[in-house]
GROMACS .gro file of N, CA, C and O in nm:
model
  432
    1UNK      N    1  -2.507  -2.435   1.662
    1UNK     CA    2  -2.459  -2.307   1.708
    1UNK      C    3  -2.410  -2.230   1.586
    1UNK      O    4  -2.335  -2.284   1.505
    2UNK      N    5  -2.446  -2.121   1.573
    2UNK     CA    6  -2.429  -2.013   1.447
    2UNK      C    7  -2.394  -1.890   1.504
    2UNK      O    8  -2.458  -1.846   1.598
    3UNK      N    9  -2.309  -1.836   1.462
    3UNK     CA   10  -2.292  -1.680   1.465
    3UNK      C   11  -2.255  -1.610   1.330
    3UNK      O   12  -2.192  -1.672   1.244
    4UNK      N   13  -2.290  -1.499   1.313
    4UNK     CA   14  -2.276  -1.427   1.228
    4UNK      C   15  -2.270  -1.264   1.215
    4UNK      O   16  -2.359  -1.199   1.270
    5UNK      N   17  -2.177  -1.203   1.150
    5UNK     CA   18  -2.148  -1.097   1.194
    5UNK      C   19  -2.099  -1.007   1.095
    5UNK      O   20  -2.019  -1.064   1.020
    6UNK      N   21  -2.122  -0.860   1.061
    6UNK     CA   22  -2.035  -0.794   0.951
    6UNK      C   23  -2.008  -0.620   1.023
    6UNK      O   24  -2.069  -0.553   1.107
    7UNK      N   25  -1.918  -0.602   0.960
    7UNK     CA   26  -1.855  -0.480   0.999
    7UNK      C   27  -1.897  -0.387   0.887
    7UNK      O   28  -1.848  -0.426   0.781
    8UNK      N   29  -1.995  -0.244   0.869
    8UNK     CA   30  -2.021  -0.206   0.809
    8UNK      C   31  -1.911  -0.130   0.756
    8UNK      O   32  -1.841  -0.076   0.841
    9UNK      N   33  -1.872  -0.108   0.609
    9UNK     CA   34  -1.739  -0.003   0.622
    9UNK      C   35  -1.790   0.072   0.488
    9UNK      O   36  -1.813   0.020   0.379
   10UNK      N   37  -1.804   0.225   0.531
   10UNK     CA   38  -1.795   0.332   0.441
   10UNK      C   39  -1.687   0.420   0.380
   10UNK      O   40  -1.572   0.407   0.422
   11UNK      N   41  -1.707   0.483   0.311
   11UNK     CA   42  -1.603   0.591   0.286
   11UNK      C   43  -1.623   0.713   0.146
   11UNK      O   44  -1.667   0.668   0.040
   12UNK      N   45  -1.591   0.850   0.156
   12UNK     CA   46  -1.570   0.940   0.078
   12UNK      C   47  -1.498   0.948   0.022
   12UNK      O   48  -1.396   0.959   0.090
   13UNK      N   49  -1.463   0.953  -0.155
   13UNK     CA   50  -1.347   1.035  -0.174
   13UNK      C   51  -1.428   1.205  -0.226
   13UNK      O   52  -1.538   1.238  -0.269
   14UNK      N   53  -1.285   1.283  -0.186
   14UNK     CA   54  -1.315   1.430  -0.181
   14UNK      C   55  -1.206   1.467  -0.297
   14UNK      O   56  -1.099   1.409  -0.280
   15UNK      N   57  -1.210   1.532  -0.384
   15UNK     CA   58  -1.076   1.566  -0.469
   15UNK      C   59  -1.114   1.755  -0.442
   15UNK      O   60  -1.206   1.836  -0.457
   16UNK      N   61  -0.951   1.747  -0.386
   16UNK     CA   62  -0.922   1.921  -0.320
   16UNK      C   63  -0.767   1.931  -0.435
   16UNK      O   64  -0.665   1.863  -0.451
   17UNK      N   65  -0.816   2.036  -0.488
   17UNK     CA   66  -0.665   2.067  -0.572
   17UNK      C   67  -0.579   2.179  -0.451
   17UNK      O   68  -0.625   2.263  -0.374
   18UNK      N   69  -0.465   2.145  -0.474
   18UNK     CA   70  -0.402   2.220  -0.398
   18UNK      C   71  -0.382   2.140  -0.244
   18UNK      O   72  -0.336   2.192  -0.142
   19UNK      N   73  -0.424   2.022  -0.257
   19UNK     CA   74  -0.477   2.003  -0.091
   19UNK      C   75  -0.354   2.035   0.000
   19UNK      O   76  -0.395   2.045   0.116
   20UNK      N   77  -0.218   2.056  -0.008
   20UNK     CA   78  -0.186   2.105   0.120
   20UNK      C   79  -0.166   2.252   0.133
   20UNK      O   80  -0.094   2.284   0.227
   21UNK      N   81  -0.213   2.349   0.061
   21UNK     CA   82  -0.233   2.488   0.031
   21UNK      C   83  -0.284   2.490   0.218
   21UNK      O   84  -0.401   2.460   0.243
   22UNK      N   85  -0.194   2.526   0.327
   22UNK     CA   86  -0.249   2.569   0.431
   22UNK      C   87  -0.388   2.671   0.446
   22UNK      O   88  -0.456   2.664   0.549
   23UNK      N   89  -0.413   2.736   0.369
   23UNK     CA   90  -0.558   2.816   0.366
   23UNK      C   91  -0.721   2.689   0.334
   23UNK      O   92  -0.841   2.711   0.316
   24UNK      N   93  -0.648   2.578   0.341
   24UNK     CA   94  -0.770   2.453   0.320
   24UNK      C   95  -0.753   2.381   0.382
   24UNK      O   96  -0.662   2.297   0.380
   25UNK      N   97  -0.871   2.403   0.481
   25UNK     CA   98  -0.860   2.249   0.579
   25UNK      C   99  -0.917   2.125   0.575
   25UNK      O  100  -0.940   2.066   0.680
   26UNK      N  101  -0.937   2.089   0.492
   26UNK     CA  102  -0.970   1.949   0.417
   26UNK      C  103  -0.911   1.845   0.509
   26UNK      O  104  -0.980   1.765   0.572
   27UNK      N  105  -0.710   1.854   0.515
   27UNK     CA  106  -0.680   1.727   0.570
   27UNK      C  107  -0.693   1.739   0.716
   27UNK      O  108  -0.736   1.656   0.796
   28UNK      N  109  -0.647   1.858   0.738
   28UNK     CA  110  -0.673   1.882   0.932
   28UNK      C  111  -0.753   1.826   0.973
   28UNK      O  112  -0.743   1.734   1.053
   29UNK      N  113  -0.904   1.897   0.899
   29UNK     CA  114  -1.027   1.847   0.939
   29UNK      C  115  -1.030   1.701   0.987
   29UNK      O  116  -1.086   1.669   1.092
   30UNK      N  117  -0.966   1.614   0.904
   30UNK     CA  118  -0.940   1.468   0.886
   30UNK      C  119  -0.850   1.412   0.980
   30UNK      O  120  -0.860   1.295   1.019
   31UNK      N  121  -0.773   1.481   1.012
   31UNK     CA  122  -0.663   1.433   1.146
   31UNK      C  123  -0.662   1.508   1.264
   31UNK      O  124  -0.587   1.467   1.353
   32UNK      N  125  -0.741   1.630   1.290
   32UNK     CA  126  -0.760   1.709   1.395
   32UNK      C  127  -0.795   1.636   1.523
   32UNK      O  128  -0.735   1.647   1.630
   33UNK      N  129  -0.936   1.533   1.488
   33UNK     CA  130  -0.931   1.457   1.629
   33UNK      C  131  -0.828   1.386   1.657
   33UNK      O  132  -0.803   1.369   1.776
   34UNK      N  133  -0.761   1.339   1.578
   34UNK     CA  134  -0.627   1.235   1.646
   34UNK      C  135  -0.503   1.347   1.661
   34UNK      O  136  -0.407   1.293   1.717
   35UNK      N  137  -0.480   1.463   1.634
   35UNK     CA  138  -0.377   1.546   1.626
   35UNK      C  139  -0.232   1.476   1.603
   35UNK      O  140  -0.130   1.506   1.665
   36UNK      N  141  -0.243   1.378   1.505
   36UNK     CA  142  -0.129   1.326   1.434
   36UNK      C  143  -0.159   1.292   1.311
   36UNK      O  144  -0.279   1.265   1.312
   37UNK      N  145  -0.109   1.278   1.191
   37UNK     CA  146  -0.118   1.186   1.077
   37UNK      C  147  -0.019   1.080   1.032
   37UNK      O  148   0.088   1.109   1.085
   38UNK      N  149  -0.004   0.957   0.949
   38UNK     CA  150   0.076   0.905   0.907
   38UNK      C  151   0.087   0.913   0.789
   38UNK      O  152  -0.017   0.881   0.731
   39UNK      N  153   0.169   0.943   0.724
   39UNK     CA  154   0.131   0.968   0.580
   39UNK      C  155   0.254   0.866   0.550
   39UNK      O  156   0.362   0.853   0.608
   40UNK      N  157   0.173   0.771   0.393
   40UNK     CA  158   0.320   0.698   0.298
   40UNK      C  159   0.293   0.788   0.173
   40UNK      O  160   0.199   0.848   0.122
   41UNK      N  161   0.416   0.767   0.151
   41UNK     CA  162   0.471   0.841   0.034
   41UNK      C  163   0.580   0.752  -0.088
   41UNK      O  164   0.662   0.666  -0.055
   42UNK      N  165   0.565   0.779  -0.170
   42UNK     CA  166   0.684   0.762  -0.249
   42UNK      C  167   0.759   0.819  -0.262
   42UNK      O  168   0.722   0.931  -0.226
   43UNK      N  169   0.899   0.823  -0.310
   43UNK     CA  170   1.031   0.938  -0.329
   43UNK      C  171   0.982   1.007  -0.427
   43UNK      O  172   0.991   1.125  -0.396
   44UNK      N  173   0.926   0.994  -0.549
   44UNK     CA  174   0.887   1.116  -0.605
   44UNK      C  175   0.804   1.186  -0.583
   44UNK      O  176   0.821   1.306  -0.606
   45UNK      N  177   0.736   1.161  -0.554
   45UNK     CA  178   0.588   1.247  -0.499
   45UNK      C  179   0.651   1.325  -0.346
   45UNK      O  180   0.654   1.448  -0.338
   46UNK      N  181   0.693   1.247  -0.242
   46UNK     CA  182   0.829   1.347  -0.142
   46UNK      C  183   0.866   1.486  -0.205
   46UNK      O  184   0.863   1.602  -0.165
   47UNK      N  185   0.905   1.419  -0.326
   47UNK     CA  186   1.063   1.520  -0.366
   47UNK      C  187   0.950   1.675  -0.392
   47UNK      O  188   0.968   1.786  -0.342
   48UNK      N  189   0.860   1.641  -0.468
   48UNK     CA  190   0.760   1.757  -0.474
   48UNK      C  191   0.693   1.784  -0.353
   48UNK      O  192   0.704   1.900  -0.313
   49UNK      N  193   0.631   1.710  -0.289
   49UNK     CA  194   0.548   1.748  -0.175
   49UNK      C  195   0.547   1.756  -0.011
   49UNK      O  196   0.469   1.776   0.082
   50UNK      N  197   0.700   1.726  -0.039
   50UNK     CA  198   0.701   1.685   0.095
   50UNK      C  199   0.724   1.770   0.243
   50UNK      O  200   0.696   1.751   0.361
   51UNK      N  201   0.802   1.891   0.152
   51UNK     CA  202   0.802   2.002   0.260
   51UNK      C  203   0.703   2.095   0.286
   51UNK      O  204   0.693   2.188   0.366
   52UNK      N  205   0.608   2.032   0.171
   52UNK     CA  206   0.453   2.147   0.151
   52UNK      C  207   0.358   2.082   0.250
   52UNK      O  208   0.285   2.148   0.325
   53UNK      N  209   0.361   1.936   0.247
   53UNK     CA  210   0.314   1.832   0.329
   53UNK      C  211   0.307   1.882   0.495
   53UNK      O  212   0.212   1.899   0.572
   54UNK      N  213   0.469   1.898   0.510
   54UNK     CA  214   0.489   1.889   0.666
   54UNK      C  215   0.465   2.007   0.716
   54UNK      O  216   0.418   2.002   0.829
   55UNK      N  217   0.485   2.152   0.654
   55UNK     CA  218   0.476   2.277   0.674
   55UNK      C  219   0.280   2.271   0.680
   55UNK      O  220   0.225   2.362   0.741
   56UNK      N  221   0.213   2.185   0.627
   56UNK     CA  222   0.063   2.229   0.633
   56UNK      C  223   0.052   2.160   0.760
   56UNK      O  224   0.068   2.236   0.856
   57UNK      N  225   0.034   2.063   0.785
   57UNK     CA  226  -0.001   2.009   0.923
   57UNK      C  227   0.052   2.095   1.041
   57UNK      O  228  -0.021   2.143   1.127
   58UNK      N  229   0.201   2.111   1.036
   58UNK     CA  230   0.272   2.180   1.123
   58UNK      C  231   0.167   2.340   1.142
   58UNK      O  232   0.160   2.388   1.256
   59UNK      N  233   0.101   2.402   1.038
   59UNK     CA  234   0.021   2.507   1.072
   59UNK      C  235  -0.104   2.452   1.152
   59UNK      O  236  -0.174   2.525   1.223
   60UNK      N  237  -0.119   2.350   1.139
   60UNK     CA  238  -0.271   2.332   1.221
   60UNK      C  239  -0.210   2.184   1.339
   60UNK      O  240  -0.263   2.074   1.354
   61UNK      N  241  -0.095   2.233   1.399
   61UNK     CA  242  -0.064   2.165   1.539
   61UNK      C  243  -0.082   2.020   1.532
   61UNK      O  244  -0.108   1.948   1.628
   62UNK      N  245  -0.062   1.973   1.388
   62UNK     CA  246  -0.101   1.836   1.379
   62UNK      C  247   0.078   1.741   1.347
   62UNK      O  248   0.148   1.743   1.245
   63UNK      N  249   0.100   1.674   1.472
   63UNK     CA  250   0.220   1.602   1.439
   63UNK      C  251   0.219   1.515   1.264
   63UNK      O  252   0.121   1.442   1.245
   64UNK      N  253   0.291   1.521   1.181
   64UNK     CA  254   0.310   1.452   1.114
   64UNK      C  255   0.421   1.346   1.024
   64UNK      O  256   0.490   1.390   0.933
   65UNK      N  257   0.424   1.249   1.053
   65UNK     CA  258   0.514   1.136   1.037
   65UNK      C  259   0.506   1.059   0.889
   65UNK      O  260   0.417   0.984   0.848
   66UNK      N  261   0.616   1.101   0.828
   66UNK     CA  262   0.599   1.046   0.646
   66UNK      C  263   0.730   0.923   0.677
   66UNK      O  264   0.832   0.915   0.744
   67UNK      N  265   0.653   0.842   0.583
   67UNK     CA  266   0.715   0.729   0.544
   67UNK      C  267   0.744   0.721   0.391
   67UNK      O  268   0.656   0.721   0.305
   68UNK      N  269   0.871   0.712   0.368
   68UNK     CA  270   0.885   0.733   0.242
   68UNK      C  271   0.934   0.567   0.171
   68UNK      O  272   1.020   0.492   0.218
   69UNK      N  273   0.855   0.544   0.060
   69UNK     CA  274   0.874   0.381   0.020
   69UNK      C  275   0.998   0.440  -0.121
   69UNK      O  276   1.048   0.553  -0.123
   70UNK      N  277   1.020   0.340  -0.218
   70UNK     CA  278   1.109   0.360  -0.272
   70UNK      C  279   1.035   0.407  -0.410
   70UNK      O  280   0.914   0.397  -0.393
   71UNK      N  281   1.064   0.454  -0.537
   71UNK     CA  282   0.973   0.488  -0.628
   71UNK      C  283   0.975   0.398  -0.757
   71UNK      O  284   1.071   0.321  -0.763
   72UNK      N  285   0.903   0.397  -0.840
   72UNK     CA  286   0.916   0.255  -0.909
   72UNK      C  287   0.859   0.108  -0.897
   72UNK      O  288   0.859   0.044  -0.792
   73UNK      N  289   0.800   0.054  -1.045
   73UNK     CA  290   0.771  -0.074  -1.048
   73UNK      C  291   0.843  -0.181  -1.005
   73UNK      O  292   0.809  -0.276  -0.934
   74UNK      N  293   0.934  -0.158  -1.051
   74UNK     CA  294   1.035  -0.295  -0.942
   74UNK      C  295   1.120  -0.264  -0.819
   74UNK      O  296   1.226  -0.305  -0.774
   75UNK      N  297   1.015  -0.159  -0.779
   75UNK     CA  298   1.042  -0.190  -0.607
   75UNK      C  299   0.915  -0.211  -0.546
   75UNK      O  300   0.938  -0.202  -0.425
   76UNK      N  301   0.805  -0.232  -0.560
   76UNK     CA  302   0.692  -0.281  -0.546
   76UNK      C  303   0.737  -0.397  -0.525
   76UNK      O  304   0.725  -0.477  -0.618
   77UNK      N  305   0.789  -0.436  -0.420
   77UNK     CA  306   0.783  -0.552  -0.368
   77UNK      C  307   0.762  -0.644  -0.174
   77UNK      O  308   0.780  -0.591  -0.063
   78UNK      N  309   0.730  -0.754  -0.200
   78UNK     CA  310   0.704  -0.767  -0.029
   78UNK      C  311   0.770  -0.683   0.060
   78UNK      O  312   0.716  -0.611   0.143
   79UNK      N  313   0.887  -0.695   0.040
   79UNK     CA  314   0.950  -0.601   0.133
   79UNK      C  315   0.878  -0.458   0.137
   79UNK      O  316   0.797  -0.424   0.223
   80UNK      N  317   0.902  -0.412   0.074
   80UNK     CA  318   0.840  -0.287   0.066
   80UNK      C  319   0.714  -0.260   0.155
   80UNK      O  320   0.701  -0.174   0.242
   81UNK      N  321   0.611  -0.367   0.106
   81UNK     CA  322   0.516  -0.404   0.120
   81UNK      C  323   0.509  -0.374   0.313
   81UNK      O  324   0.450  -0.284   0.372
   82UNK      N  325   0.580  -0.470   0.361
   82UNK     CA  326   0.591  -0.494   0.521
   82UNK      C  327   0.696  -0.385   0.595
   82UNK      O  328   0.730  -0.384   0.713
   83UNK      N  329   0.731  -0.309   0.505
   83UNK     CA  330   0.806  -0.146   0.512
   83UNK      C  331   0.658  -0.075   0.591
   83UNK      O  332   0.633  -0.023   0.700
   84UNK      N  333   0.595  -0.103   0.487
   84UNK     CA  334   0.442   0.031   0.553
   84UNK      C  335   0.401  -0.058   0.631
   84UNK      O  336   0.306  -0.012   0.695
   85UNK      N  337   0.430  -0.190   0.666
   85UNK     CA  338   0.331  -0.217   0.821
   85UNK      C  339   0.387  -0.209   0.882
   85UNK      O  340   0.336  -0.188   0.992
   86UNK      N  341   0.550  -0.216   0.878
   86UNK     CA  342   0.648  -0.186   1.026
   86UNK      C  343   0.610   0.004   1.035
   86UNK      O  344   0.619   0.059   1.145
   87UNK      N  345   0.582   0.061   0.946
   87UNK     CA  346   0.564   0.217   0.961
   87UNK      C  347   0.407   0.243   1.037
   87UNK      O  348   0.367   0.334   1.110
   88UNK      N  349   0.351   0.143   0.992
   88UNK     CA  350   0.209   0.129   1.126
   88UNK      C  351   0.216   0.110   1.247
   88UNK      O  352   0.150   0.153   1.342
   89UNK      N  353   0.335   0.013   1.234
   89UNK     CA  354   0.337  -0.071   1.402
   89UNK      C  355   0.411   0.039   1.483
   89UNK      O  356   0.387   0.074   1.599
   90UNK      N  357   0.538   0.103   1.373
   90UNK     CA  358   0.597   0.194   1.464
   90UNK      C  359   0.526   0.306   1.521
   90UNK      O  360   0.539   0.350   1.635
   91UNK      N  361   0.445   0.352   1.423
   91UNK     CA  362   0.324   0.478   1.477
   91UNK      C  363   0.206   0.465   1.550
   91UNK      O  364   0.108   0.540   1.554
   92UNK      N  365   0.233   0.332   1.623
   92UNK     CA  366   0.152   0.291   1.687
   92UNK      C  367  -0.051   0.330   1.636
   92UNK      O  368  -0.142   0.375   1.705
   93UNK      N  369  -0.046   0.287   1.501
   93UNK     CA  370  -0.202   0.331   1.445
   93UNK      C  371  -0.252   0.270   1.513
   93UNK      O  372  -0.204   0.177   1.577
   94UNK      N  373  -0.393   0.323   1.514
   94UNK     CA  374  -0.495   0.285   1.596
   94UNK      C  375  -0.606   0.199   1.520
   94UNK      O  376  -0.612   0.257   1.412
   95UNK      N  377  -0.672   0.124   1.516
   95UNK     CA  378  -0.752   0.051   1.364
   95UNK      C  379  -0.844   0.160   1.305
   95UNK      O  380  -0.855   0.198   1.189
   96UNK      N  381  -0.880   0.182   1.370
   96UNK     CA  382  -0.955   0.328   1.301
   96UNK      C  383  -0.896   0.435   1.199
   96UNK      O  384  -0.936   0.484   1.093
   97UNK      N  385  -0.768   0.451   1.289
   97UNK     CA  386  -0.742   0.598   1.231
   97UNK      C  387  -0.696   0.593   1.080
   97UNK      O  388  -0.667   0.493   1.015
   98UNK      N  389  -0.697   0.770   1.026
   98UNK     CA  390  -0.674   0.720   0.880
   98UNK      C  391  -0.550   0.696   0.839
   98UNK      O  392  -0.483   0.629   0.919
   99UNK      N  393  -0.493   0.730   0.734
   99UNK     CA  394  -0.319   0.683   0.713
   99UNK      C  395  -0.344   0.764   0.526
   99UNK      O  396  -0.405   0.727   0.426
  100UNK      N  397  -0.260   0.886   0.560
  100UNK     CA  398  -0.261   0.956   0.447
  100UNK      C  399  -0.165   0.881   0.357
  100UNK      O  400  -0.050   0.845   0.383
  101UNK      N  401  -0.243   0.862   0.230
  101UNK     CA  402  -0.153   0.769   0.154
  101UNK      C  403  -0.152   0.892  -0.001
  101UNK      O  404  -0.250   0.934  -0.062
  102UNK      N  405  -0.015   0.921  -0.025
  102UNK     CA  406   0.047   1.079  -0.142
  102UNK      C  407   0.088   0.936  -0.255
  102UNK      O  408   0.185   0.867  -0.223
  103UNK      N  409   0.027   0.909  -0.351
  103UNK     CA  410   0.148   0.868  -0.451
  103UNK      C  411   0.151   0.724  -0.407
  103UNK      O  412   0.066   0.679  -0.330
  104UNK      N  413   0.275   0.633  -0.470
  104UNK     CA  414   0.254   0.500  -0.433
  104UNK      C  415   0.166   0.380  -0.518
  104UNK      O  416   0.190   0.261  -0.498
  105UNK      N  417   0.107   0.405  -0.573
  105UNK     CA  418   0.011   0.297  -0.643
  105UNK      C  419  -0.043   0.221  -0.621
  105UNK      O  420  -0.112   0.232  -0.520
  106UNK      N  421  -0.050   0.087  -0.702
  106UNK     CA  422  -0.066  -0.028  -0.628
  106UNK      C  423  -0.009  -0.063  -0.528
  106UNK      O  424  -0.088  -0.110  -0.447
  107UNK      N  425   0.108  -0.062  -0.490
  107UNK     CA  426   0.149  -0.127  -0.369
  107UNK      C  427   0.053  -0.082  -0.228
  107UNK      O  428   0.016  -0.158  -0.138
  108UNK      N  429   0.023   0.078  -0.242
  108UNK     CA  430  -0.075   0.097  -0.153
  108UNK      C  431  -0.204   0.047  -0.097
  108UNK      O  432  -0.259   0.109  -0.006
   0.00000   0.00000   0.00000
């Protein structure tokens, strides 16, 4: 008895300068069918983007929920780590959907 099986998995990257410049719908486009996003973030990348972040979605009726991790190499750690999956579990993601990831690094 044999089974065998694979999950094909693709993906784009797109580089948009400006991307939350509300006059570009790049990310909408991207979260419009689910009309929510999750976005992780780091505190510095927040501290710059974060009200530009919520104000763009908020123009295109798209709920959006930021998780902010801590900033820095030595906070890259497990904890941290199971920070963004309790921020999955809480946002109830769907396996599909995407998960806007601003900043962060490796730990992402």
């Amino acid at each position: 008895f044999h089974v065998e099986g694979y999950e094909k998995i693709t993906y784009d990257f797109r580089f948009v300068d400006e991307v939350f410049d509300p006059k570009k719908t790049d990310l909408a486009d991207c979260y419009r069918a689910w009309s929510r996003c999750l976005v992780i973030t780091d505190e510095n990348v927040y501290k710059i983007y974060g009200e530009a972040m919520k104000k763009y979605f908020k123009t295109y009726d798209i709920e959006c929920t930021v998780k902010v991790i801590p900033s820095g190499e030595l906070r890259k750690t497990m904890k941290t780590k199971l920070d963004i999956v309790d921020a999955m579990a809480d946002f109830g993601l769907v396996r599909k959907e995407p998960v806007l990831v601003v900043g962060g690094g490796v730990l992402t």
